[in-house]
PDB file of C-alpha atoms in Angstrom:
ATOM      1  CA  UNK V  10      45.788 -37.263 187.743  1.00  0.00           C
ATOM      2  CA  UNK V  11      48.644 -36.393 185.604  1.00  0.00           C
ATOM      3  CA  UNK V  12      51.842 -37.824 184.169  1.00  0.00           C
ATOM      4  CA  UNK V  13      53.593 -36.818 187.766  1.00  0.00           C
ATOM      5  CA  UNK V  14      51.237 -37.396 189.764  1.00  0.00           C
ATOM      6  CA  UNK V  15      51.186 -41.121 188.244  1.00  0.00           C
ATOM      7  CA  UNK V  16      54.793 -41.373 188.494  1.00  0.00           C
ATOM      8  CA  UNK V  17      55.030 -40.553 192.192  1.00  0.00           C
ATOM      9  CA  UNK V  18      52.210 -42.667 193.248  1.00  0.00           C
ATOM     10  CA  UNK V  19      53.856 -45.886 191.016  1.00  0.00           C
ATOM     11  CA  UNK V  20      57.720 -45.629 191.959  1.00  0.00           C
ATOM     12  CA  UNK V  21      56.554 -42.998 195.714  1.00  0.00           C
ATOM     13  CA  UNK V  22      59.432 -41.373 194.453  1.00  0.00           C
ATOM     14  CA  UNK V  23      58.717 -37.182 194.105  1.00  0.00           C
ATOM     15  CA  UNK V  24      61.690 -36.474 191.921  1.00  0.00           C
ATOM     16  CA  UNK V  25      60.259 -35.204 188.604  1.00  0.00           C
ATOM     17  CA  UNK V  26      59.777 -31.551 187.961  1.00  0.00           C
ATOM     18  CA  UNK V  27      57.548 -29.475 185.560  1.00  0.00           C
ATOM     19  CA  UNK V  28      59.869 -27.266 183.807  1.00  0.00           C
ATOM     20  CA  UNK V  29      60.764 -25.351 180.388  1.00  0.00           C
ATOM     21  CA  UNK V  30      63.927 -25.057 178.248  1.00  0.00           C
ATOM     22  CA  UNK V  31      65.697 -22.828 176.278  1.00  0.00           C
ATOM     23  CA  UNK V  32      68.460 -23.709 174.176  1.00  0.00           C
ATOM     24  CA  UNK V  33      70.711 -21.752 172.164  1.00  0.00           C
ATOM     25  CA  UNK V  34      73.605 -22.473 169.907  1.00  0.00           C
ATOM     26  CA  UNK V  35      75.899 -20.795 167.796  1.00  0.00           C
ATOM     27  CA  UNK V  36      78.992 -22.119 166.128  1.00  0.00           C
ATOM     28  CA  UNK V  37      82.538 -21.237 166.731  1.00  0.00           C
ATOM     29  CA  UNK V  38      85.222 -20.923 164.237  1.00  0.00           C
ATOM     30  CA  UNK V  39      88.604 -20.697 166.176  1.00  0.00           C
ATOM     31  CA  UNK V  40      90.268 -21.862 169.615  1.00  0.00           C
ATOM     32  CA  UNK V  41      90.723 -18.656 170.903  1.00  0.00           C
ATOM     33  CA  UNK V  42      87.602 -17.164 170.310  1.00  0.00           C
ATOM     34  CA  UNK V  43      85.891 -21.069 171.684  1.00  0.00           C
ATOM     35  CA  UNK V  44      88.288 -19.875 175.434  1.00  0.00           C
ATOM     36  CA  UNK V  45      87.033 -16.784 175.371  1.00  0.00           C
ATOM     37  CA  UNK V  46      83.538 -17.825 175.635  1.00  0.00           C
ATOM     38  CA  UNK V  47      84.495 -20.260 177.750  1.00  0.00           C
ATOM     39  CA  UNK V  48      85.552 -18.210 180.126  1.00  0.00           C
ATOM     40  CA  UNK V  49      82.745 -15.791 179.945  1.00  0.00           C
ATOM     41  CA  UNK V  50      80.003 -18.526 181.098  1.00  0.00           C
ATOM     42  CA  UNK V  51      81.696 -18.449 184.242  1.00  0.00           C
ATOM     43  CA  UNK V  52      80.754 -22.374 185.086  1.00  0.00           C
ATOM     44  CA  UNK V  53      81.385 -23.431 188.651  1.00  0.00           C
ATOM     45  CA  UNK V  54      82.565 -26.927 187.328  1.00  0.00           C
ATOM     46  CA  UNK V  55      82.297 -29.396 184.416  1.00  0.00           C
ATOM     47  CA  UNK V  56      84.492 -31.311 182.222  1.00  0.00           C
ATOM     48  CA  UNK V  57      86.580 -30.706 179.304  1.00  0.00           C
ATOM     49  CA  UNK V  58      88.041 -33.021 176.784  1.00  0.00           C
ATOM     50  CA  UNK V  59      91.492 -31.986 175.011  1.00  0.00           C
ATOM     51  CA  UNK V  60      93.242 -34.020 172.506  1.00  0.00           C
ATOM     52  CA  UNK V  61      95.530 -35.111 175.084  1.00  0.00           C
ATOM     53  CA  UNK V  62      93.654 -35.279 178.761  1.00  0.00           C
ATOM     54  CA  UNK V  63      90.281 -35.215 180.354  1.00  0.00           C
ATOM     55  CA  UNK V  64      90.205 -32.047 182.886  1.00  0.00           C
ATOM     56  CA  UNK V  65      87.484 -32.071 185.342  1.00  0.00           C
ATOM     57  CA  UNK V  66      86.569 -28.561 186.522  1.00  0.00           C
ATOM     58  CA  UNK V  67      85.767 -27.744 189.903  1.00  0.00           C
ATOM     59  CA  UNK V  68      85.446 -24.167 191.544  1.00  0.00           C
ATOM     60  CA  UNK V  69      84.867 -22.738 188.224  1.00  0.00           C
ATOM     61  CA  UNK V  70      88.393 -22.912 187.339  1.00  0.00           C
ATOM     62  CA  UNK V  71      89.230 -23.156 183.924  1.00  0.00           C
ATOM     63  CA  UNK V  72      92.867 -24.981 182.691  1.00  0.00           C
ATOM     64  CA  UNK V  73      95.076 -22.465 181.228  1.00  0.00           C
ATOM     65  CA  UNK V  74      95.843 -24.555 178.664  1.00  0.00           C
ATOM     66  CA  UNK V  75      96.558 -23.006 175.309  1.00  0.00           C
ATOM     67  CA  UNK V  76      98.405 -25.418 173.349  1.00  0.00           C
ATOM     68  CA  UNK V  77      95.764 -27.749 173.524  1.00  0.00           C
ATOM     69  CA  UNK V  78      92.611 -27.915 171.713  1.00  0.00           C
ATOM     70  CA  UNK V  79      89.225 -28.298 173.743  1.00  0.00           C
ATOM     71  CA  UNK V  80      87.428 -31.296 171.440  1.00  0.00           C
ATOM     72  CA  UNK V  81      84.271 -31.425 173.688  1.00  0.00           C
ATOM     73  CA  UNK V  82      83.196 -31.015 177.647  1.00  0.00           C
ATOM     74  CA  UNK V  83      79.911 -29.742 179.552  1.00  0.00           C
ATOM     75  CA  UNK V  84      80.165 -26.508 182.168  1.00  0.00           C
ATOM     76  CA  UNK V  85      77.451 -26.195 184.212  1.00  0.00           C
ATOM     77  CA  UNK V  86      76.726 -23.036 186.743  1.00  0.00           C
ATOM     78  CA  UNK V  87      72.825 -22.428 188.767  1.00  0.00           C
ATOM     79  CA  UNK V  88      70.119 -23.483 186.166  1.00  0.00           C
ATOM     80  CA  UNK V  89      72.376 -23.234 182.918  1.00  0.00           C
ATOM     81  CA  UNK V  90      74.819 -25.318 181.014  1.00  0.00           C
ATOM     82  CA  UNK V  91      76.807 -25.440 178.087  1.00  0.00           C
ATOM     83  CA  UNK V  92      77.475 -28.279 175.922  1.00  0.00           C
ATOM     84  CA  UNK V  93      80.753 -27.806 173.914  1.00  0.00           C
ATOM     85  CA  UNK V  94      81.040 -30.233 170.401  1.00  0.00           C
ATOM     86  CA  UNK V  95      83.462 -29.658 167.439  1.00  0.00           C
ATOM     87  CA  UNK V  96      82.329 -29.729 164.399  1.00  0.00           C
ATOM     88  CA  UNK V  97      84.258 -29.522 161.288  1.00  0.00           C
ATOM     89  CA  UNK V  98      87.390 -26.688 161.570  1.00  0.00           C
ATOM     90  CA  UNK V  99      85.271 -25.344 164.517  1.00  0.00           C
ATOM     91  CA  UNK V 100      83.039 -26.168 167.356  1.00  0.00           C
ATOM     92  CA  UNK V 101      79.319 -26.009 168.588  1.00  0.00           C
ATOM     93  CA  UNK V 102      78.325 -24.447 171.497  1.00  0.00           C
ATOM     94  CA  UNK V 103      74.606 -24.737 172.875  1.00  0.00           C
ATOM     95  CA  UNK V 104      73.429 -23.136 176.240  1.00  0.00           C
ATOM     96  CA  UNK V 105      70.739 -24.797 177.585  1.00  0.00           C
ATOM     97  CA  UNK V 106      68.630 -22.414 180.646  1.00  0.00           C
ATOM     98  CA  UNK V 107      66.266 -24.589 182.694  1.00  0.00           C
ATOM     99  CA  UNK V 108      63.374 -22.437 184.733  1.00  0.00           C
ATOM    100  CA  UNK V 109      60.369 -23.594 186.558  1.00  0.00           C
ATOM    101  CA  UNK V 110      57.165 -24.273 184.322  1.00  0.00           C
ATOM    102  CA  UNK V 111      54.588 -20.654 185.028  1.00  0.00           C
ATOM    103  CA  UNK V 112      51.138 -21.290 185.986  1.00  0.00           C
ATOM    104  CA  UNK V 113      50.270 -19.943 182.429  1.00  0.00           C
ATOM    105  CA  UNK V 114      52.537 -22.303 180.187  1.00  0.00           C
ATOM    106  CA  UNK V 115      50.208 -24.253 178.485  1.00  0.00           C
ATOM    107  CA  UNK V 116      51.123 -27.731 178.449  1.00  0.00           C
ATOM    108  CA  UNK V 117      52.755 -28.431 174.755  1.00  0.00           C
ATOM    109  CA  UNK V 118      55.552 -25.818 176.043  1.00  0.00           C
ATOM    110  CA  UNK V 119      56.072 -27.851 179.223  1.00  0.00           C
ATOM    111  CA  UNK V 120      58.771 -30.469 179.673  1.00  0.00           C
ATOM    112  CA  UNK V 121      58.920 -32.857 182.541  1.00  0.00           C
ATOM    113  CA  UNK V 122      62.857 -32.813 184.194  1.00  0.00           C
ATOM    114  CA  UNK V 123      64.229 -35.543 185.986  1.00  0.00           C
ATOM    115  CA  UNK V 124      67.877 -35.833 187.940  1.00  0.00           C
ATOM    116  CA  UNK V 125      70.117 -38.841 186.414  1.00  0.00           C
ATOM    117  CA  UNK V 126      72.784 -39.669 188.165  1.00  0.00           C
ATOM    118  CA  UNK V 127      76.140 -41.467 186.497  1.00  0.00           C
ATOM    119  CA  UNK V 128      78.645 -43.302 188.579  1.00  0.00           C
ATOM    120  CA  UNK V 129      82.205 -42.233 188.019  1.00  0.00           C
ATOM    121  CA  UNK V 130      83.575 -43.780 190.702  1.00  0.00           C
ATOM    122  CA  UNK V 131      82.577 -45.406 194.210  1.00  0.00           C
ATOM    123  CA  UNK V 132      81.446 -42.472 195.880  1.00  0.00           C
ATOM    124  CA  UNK V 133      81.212 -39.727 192.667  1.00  0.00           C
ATOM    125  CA  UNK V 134      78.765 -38.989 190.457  1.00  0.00           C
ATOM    126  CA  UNK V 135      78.011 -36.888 186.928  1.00  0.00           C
ATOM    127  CA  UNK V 136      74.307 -35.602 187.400  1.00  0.00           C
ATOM    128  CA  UNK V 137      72.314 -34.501 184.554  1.00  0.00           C
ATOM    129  CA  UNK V 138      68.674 -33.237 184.194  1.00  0.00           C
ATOM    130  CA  UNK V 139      66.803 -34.837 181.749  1.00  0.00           C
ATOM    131  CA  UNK V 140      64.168 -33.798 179.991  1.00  0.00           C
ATOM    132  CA  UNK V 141      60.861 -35.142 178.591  1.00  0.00           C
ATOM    133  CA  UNK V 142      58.216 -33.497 176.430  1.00  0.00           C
ATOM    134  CA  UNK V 143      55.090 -34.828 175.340  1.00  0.00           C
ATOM    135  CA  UNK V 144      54.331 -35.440 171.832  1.00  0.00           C
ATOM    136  CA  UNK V 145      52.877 -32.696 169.803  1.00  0.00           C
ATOM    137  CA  UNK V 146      50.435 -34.797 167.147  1.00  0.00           C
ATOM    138  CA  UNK V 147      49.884 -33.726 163.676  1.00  0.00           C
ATOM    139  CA  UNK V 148      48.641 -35.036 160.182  1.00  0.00           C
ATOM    140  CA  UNK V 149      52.756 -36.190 159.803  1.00  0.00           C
ATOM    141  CA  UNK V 150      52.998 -37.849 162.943  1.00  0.00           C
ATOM    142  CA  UNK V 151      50.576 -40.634 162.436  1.00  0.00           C
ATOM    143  CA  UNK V 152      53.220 -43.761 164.511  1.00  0.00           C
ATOM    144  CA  UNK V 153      50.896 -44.691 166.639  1.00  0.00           C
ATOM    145  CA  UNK V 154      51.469 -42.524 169.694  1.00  0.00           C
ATOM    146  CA  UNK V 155      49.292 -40.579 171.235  1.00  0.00           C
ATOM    147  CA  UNK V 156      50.437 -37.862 174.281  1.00  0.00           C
ATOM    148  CA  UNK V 157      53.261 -39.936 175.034  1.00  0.00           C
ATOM    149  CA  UNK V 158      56.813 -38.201 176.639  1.00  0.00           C
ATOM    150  CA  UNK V 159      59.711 -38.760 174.594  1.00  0.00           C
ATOM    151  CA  UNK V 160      63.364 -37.346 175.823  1.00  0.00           C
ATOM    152  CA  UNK V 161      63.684 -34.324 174.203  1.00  0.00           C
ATOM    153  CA  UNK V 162      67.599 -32.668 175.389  1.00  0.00           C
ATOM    154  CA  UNK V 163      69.628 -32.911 178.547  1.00  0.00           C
ATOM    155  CA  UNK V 164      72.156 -30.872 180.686  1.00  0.00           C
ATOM    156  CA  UNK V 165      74.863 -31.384 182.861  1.00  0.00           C
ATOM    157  CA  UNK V 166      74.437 -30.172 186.328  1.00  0.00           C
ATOM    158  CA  UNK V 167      76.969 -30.724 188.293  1.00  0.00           C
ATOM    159  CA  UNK V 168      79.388 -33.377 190.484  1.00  0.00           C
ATOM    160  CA  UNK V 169      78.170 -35.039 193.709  1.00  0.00           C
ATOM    161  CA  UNK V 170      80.088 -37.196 196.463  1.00  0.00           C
ATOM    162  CA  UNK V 171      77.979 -39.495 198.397  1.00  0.00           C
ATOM    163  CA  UNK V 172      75.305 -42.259 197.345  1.00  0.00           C
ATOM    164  CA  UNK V 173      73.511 -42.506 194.161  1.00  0.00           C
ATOM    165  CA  UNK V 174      70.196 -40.489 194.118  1.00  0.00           C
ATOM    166  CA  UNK V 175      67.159 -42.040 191.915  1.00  0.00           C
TER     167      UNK V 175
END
């Protein structure tokens, strides 16, 4: 039996996922140029923080809002997602791409993904995948652990009306 398989039996809930991860990020050094990529990941919705508003984004539309600087937000569109941070006189981007664990992953690459759901209001909710990897040992890592899953990143994945999911 494995971690999963554990899980489901305990809480006979079947709502974790093998999966892998790939994140990239690059930093960005003006507004214009932080739009421009923006625009070009083509979300279907997410949020956006200016200095001035929240915006949330639905139907992939993006605010045309140029006097206003984007501080931070999360897009989200299919399996991919894009956290948005500034940083200094600029801003980090990362792009995080969830896919399916293969057959041939071994196990160290693997991550285990789990929906959580946060209330925004009575009948909204912010979902994000979470993810868990299991702890690589070595001569540095000597805490006590052994195999254990530790969170390792998240994504946002979209807005949901309706009851909360678990």
């Amino acid at each position: 039996m494995d971690i999963i398989d554990v899980y489901e039996k305990v809480t006979e809930k079947s709502n974790l996922a093998r999966c892998q991860i790939r994140i990239t990020s690059k930093t960005i050094d003006d507004h214009q140029t932080l739009l421009e990529e923006l625009n070009r990941f083509n979300a279907a919705e997410g949020w956006l923080c200016y200095q001035s508003k929240v915006v949330k984004l639905s139907e992939g539309t993006l605010p045309d809002d140029r006097e206003d600087n984007v501080l931070f937000g999360e897009l989200a569109k299919e399996n991919r997602s894009l956290h948005i941070r500034q940083r200094k006189a600029g801003w980090l981007i990362s792009e995080i791409v969830s896919s399916p664990a293969r057959e041939s992953t071994v196990e160290r690459e693997q991550c285990i993904a789990k929906i959580v759901s946060y209330s925004l209001d009575q009948n909204e909710f912010a979902d994000y995948e979470v993810f868990w990897e299991k702890e690589k040992r070595d001569a540095n890592n000597d805490h006590g652990f052994n195999g254990e899953y530790f969170p390792k990143s998240y994504r946002f994945v979209g807005f949901r009306s309706g009851k909360e999911s678990s």
